XYZ file of C-alpha atoms in Angstrom:
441
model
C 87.931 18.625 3.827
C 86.427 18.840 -0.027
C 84.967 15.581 0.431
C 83.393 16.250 3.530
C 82.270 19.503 2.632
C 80.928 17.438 -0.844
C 79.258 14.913 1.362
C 77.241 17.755 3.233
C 76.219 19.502 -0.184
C 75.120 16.140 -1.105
C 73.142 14.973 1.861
C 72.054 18.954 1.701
C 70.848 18.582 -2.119
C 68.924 15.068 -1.144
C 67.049 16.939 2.177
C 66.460 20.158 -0.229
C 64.876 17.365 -2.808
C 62.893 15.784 -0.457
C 61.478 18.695 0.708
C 60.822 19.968 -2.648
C 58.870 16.260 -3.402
C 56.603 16.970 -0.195
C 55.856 20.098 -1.450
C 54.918 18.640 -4.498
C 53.208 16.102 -3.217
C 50.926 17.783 -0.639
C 50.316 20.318 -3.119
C 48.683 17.411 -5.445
C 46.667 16.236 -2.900
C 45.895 19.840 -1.829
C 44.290 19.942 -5.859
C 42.787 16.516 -5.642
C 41.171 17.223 -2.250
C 39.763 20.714 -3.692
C 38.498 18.754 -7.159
C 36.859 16.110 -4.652
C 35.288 18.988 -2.863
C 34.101 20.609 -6.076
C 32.478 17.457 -7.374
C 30.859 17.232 -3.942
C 29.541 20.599 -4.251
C 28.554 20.341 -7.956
C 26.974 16.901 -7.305
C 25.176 18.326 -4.307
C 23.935 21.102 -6.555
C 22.811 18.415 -9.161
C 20.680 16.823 -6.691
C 18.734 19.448 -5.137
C 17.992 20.143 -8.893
C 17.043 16.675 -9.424
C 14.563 16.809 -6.493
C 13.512 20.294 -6.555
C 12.139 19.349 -10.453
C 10.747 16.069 -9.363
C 8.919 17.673 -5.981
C 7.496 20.561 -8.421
C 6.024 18.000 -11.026
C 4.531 15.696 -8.557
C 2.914 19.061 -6.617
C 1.418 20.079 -9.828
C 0.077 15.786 -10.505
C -1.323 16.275 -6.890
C -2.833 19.940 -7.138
C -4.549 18.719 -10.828
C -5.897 15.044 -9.026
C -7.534 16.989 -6.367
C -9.512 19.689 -8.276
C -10.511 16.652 -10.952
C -11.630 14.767 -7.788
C -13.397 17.730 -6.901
C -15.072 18.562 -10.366
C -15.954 14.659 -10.489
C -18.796 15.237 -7.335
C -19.342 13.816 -3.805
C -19.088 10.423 -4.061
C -15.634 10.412 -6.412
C -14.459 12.457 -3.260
C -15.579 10.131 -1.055
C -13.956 7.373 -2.404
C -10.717 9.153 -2.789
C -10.680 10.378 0.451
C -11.353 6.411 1.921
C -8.461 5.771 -0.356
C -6.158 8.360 1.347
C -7.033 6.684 4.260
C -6.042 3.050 3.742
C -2.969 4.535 2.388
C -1.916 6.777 5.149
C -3.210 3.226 7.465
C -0.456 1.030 5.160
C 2.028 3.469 6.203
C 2.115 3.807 9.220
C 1.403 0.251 10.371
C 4.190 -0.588 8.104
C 6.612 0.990 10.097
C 5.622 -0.757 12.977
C 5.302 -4.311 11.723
C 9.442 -5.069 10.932
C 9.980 -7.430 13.750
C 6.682 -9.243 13.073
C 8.172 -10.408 9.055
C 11.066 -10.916 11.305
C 9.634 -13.418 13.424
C 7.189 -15.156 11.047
C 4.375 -14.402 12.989
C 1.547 -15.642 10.567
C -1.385 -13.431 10.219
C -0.261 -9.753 11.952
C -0.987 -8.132 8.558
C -4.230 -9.769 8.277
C -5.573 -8.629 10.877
C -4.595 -5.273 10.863
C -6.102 -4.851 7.298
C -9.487 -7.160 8.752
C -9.430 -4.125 11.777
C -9.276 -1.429 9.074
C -12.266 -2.889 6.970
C -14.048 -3.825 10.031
C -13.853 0.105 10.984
C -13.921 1.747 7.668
C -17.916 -0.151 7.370
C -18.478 0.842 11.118
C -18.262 4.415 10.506
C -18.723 4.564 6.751
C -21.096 1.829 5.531
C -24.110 2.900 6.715
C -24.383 6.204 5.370
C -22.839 4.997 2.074
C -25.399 2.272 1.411
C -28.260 4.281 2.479
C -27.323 7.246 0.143
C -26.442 4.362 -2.752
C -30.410 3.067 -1.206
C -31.943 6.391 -2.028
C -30.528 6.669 -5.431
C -32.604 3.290 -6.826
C -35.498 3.853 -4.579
C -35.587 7.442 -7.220
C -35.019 4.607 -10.136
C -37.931 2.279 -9.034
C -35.352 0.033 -8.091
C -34.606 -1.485 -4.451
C -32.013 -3.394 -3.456
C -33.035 -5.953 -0.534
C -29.383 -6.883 0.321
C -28.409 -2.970 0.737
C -31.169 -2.623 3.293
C -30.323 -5.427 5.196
C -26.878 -4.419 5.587
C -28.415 -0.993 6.945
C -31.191 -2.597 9.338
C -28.542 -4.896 10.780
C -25.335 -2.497 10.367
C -23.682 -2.655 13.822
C -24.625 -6.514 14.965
C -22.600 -7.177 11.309
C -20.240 -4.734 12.477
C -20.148 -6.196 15.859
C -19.752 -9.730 13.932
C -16.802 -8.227 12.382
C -15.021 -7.384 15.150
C -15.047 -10.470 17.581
C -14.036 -12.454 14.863
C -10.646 -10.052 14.404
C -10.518 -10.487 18.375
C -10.143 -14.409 18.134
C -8.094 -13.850 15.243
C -5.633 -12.223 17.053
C -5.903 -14.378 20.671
C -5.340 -17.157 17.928
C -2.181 -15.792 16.386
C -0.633 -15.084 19.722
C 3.115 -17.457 20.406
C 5.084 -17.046 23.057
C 8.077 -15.670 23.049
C 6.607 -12.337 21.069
C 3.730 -11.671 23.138
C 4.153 -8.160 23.959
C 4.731 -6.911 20.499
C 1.736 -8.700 19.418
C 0.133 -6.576 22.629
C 1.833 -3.888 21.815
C 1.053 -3.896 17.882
C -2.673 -4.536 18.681
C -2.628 -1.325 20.742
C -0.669 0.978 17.712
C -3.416 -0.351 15.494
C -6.072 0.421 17.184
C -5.006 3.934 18.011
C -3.780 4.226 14.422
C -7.368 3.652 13.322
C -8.762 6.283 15.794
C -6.478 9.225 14.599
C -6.621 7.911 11.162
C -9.912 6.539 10.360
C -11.750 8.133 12.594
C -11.085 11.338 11.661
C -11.361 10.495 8.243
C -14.813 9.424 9.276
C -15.412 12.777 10.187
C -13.676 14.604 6.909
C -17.145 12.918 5.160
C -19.194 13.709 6.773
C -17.718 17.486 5.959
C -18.494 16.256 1.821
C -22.018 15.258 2.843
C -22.962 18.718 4.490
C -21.550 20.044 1.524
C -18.198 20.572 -0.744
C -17.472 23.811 1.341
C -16.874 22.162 4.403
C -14.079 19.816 2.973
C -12.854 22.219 0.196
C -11.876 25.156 2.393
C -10.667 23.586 5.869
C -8.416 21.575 3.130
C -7.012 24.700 1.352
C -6.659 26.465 4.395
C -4.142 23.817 5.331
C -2.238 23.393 2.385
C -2.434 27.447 2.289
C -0.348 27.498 6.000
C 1.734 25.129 5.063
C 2.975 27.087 2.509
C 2.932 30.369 4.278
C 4.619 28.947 7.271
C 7.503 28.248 4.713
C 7.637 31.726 2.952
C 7.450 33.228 6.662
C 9.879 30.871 8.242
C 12.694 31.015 5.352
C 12.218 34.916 5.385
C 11.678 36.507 9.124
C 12.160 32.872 10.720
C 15.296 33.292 13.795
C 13.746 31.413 16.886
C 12.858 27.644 17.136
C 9.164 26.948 18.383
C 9.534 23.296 18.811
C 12.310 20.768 19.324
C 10.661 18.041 17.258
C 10.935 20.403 14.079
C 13.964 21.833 14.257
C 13.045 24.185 11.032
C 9.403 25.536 12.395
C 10.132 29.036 13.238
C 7.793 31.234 15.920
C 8.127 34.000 13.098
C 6.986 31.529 10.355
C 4.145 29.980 12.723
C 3.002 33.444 13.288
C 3.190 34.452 10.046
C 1.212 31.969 8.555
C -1.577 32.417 11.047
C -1.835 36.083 9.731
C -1.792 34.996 6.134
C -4.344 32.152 6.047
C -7.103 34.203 7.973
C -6.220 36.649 4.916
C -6.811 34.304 2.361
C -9.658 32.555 4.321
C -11.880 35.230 2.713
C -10.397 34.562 -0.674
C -11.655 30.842 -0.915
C -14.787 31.612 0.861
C -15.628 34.692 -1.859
C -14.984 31.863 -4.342
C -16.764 28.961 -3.262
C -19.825 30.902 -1.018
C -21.727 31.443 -4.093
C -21.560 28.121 -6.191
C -24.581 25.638 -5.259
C -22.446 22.624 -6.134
C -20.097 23.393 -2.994
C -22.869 24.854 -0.679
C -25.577 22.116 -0.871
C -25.499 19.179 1.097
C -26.078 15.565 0.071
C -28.896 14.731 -0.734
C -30.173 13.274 -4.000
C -27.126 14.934 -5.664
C -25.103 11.906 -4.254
C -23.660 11.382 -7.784
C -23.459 14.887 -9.339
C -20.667 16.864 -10.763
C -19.651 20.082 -10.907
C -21.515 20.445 -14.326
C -24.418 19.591 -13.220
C -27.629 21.617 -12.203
C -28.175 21.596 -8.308
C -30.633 24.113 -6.316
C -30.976 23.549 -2.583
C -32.117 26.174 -0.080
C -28.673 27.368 1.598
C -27.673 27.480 5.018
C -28.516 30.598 6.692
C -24.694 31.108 7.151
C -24.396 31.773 3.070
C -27.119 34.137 3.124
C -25.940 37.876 3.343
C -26.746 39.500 6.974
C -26.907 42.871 7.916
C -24.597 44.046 11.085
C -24.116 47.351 12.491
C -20.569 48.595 12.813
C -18.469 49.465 15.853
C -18.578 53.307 16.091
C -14.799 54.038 15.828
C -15.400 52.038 12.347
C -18.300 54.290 11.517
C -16.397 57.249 11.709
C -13.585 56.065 9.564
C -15.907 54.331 6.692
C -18.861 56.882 7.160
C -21.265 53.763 7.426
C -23.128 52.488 9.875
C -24.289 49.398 8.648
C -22.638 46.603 6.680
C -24.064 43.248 4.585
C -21.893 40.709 4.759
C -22.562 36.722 5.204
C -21.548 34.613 8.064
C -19.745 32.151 7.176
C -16.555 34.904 6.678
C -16.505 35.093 10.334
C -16.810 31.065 10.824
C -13.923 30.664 7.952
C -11.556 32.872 10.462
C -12.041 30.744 13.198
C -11.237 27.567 10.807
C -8.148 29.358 9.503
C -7.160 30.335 13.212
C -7.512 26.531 14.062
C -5.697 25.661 10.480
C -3.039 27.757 11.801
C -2.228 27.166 15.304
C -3.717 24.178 15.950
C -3.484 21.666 12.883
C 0.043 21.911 12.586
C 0.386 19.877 15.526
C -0.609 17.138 13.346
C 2.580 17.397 12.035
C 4.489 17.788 15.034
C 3.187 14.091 16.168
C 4.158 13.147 12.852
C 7.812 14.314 12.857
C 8.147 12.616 16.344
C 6.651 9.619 15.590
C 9.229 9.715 12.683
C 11.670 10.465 14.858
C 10.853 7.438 17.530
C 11.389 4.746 14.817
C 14.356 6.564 12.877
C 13.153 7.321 9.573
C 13.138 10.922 7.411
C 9.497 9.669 5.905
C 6.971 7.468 6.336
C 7.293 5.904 2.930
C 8.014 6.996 -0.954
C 4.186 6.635 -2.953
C 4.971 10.433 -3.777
C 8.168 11.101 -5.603
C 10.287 14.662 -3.900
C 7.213 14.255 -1.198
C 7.817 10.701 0.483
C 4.730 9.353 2.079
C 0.854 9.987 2.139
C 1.196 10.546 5.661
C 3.864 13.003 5.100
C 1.361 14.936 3.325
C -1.905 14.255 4.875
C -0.608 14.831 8.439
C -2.657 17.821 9.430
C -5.334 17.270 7.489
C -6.985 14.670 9.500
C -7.174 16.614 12.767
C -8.258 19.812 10.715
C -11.192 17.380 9.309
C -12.764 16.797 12.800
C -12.372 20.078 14.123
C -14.078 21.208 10.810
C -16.911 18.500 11.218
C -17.342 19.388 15.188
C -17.556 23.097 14.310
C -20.370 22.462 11.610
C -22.258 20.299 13.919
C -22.480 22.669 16.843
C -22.611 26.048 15.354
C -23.288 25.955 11.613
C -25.856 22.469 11.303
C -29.500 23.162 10.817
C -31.194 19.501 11.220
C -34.120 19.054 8.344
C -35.915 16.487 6.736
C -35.312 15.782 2.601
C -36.797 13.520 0.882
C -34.255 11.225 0.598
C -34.335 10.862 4.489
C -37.816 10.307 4.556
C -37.771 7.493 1.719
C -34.840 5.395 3.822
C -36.859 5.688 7.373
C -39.686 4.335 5.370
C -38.013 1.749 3.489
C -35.865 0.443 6.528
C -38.249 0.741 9.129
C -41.282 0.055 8.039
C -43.005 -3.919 6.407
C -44.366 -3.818 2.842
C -47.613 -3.765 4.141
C -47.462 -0.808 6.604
C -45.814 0.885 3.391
C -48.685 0.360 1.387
C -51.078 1.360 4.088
C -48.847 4.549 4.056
C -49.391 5.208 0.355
C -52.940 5.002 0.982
C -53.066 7.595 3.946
C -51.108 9.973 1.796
C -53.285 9.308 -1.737
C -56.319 10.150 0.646
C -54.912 13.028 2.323
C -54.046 14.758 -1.219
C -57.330 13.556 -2.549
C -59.639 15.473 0.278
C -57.138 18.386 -0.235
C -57.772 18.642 -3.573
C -54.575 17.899 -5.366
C -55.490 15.021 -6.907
C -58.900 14.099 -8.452
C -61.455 11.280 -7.593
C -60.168 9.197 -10.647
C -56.602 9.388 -9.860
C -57.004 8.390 -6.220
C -59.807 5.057 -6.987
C -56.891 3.895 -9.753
C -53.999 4.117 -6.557
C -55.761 3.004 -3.736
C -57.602 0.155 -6.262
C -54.036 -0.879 -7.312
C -53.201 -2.542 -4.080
């Protein structure tokens, strides 16, 4: 009986022991499994750090690029905007080009950068070489090549193009014909939302700084407030595509950038370096001395008041200039319209599986990432101007290239003489002056 009673204690003391050891033992891995999730947590913490520093640095390079772009003058602006858009253009069609390095097929990246010239010079080149033109005809200086690009622009352009179309009927192999099809097609329409609209954001610079400074900051402004709104009031999703866009934040933001559309058009209203179109300035900065006469939209206007608002402000009249009421329609359009620049983003993102279009900007991945809205806020902006803010006139700059590029050195002379006569019998300019002129040629 002892030993059978011994034997249970035993085999009792072993199960009591291995009980104990799984105790032990879970509670260890219990510890480890709580120390894993604390690195995990403090890692996690690390890196949001990590990023939020590197996203705030880079947003303050950005922020300080674009106002030295902007105190540099038009054409610095100019060229960084063509630069944004070759960059956003490299993005985009490098997301679509994998199976092409895949397949070896020779010259799909050549062509697509031969399209992008060929289109850039299209839109761009003429208006570029004729305000580079006007600049030397002011030095005494002309340059015969520049004007032939301009009097034969669009046969060169033309040129251009067929040559990129035999290209590509060149390149073609079977066996990957309908991706080359199908890549021609995402170029092309990558060039019309791209550099098209870019085509359009300047001619904004040309009119004028204003009309690429504010539609610009209006955006950015949103952008922000859309954040602030959405991470504060945000509860209900407004679109599938962005999962984080909020109606609350959307709304929000409209609300706040039609606030602060008055703030940047107080600001910038008044300086002639923003306000003056193109002209002769082509190479100014923001140091230097410009006078134009402004569009009649910067000029205060007097408007009579509602009368519910005359009884609360005891006035009856108001001065106030136009363009306030133009910048809320361009923050209204920044607001609930532009955005959807980014929605097409975030599902073209979303079609080829990737969280952003590339890494140029450190914390802010892409160009495109960043320049989404912009573009479609640029040709609303240029649109608007032309059909309810543009007041056509002649410079002198436009006269000097229709003379230059339309008319033969001799017609040109015969030109100086009409006008040397016509100031002569007007009395501006004496006998001597004119015999020494018209004797010259």
């Amino acid at each position: 009986m002892a030993s059978k009673n011994t034997g249970k204690t035993v085999k009792g003391g072993e199960k009591g022991k291995t009980k104990q050891g799984s105790v032990e033992k879970s509670s260890d891995a219990g510890e480890k499994q709580s120390n894993t999730r604390h690195d995990v947590v403090v890692n996690e913490r690390e890196k949001k750090k990590q990023t939020f520093i590197v996203r705030t640095i880079w947003t303050l390079i950005m922020v300080s690029s674009f106002l030295a772009i902007l105190a540099a003058g038009q054409f610095w602006t100019i060229i960084g905007v063509l630069l944004l858009q070759i960059g956003v253009f490299r993005e985009c069609i490098n997301i679509t080009t994998q199976r092409a390095k895949i397949e070896e097929l020779r010259y799909t990246n050549e062509l697509n950068w031969w399209f992008l010239i060929t289109t850039i010079f299209y839109l761009d080149g003429r208006n570029l070489i004729k305000n580079y033109l006007t600049n030397f005809v002011v030095s005494d200086y002309t340059s015969v090549i520049a004007i032939k690009l301009v009097l034969h622009h669009k046969f060169i352009c033309y040129i251009m193009y067929v040559i990129g179309f035999v290209g590509f009927v060149a390149s073609l192999r079977k066996g990957s014909l309908k991706f080359q099809f199908a890549q021609l097609c995402v170029t092309h329409m990558t060039l019309l939302l791209i550099i098209l609209q870019g085509h359009c954001i300047i001619n904004n610079i040309l009119h004028g700084m204003f009309w690429f400074v504010v539609p610009a900051g209006l955006v950015i402004i949103n952008d922000i407030f859309a954040y602030l709104c959405g991470i504060t009031f945000g509860k209900t999703q407004l679109i599938s595509i962005s999962p984080k866009k909020t109606v609350e934040g959307f709304v929000g933001a409209w609300i706040c950038t039609t606030i602060s559309s008055f703030a940047l058009v107080y600001a910038f209203s008044s300086m002639n370096y923003f306000i003056c179109p193109v002209s002769d300035n082509f190479y100014s900065n923001i140091f230097s001395h410009i006078e134009c006469d402004p569009n009649s939209v910067f000029i205060p206007q007097v408007y009579r008041l509602p009368t519910f608002l005359i009884d609360i402000l005891h006035k009856e009249y108001i001065q106030v200039k136009p363009v306030y009421f133009h910048s809320m329609v361009i923050a209204t359009f920044a607001s609930l319209i532009a955005p959807f620049g980014g929605f097409f983003a975030s599902g073209l993102k979303r079609a080829f599986k990737i969280k952003d279009f590339g890494d140029t900007i450190p914390g802010h991945g892409g160009i495109t990432d960043r320049m989404d809205c912009q573009f479609l806020m640029g040709s609303f902006s240029y649109l608007y101007y032309e059909t309810f803010i543009s007041s056509h006139y002649l410079t002198l700059g436009k006269i000097l290239q229709t003379v230059i590029i339309n008319l033969e050195p001799a017609e040109i002379i015969l030109l100086i003489k009409s006008l040397m006569s016509y100031l002569f019998k007007s009395g501006i300019v004496d006998e001597t002056t004119y015999t020494k002129v018209v004797n010259a040629f």
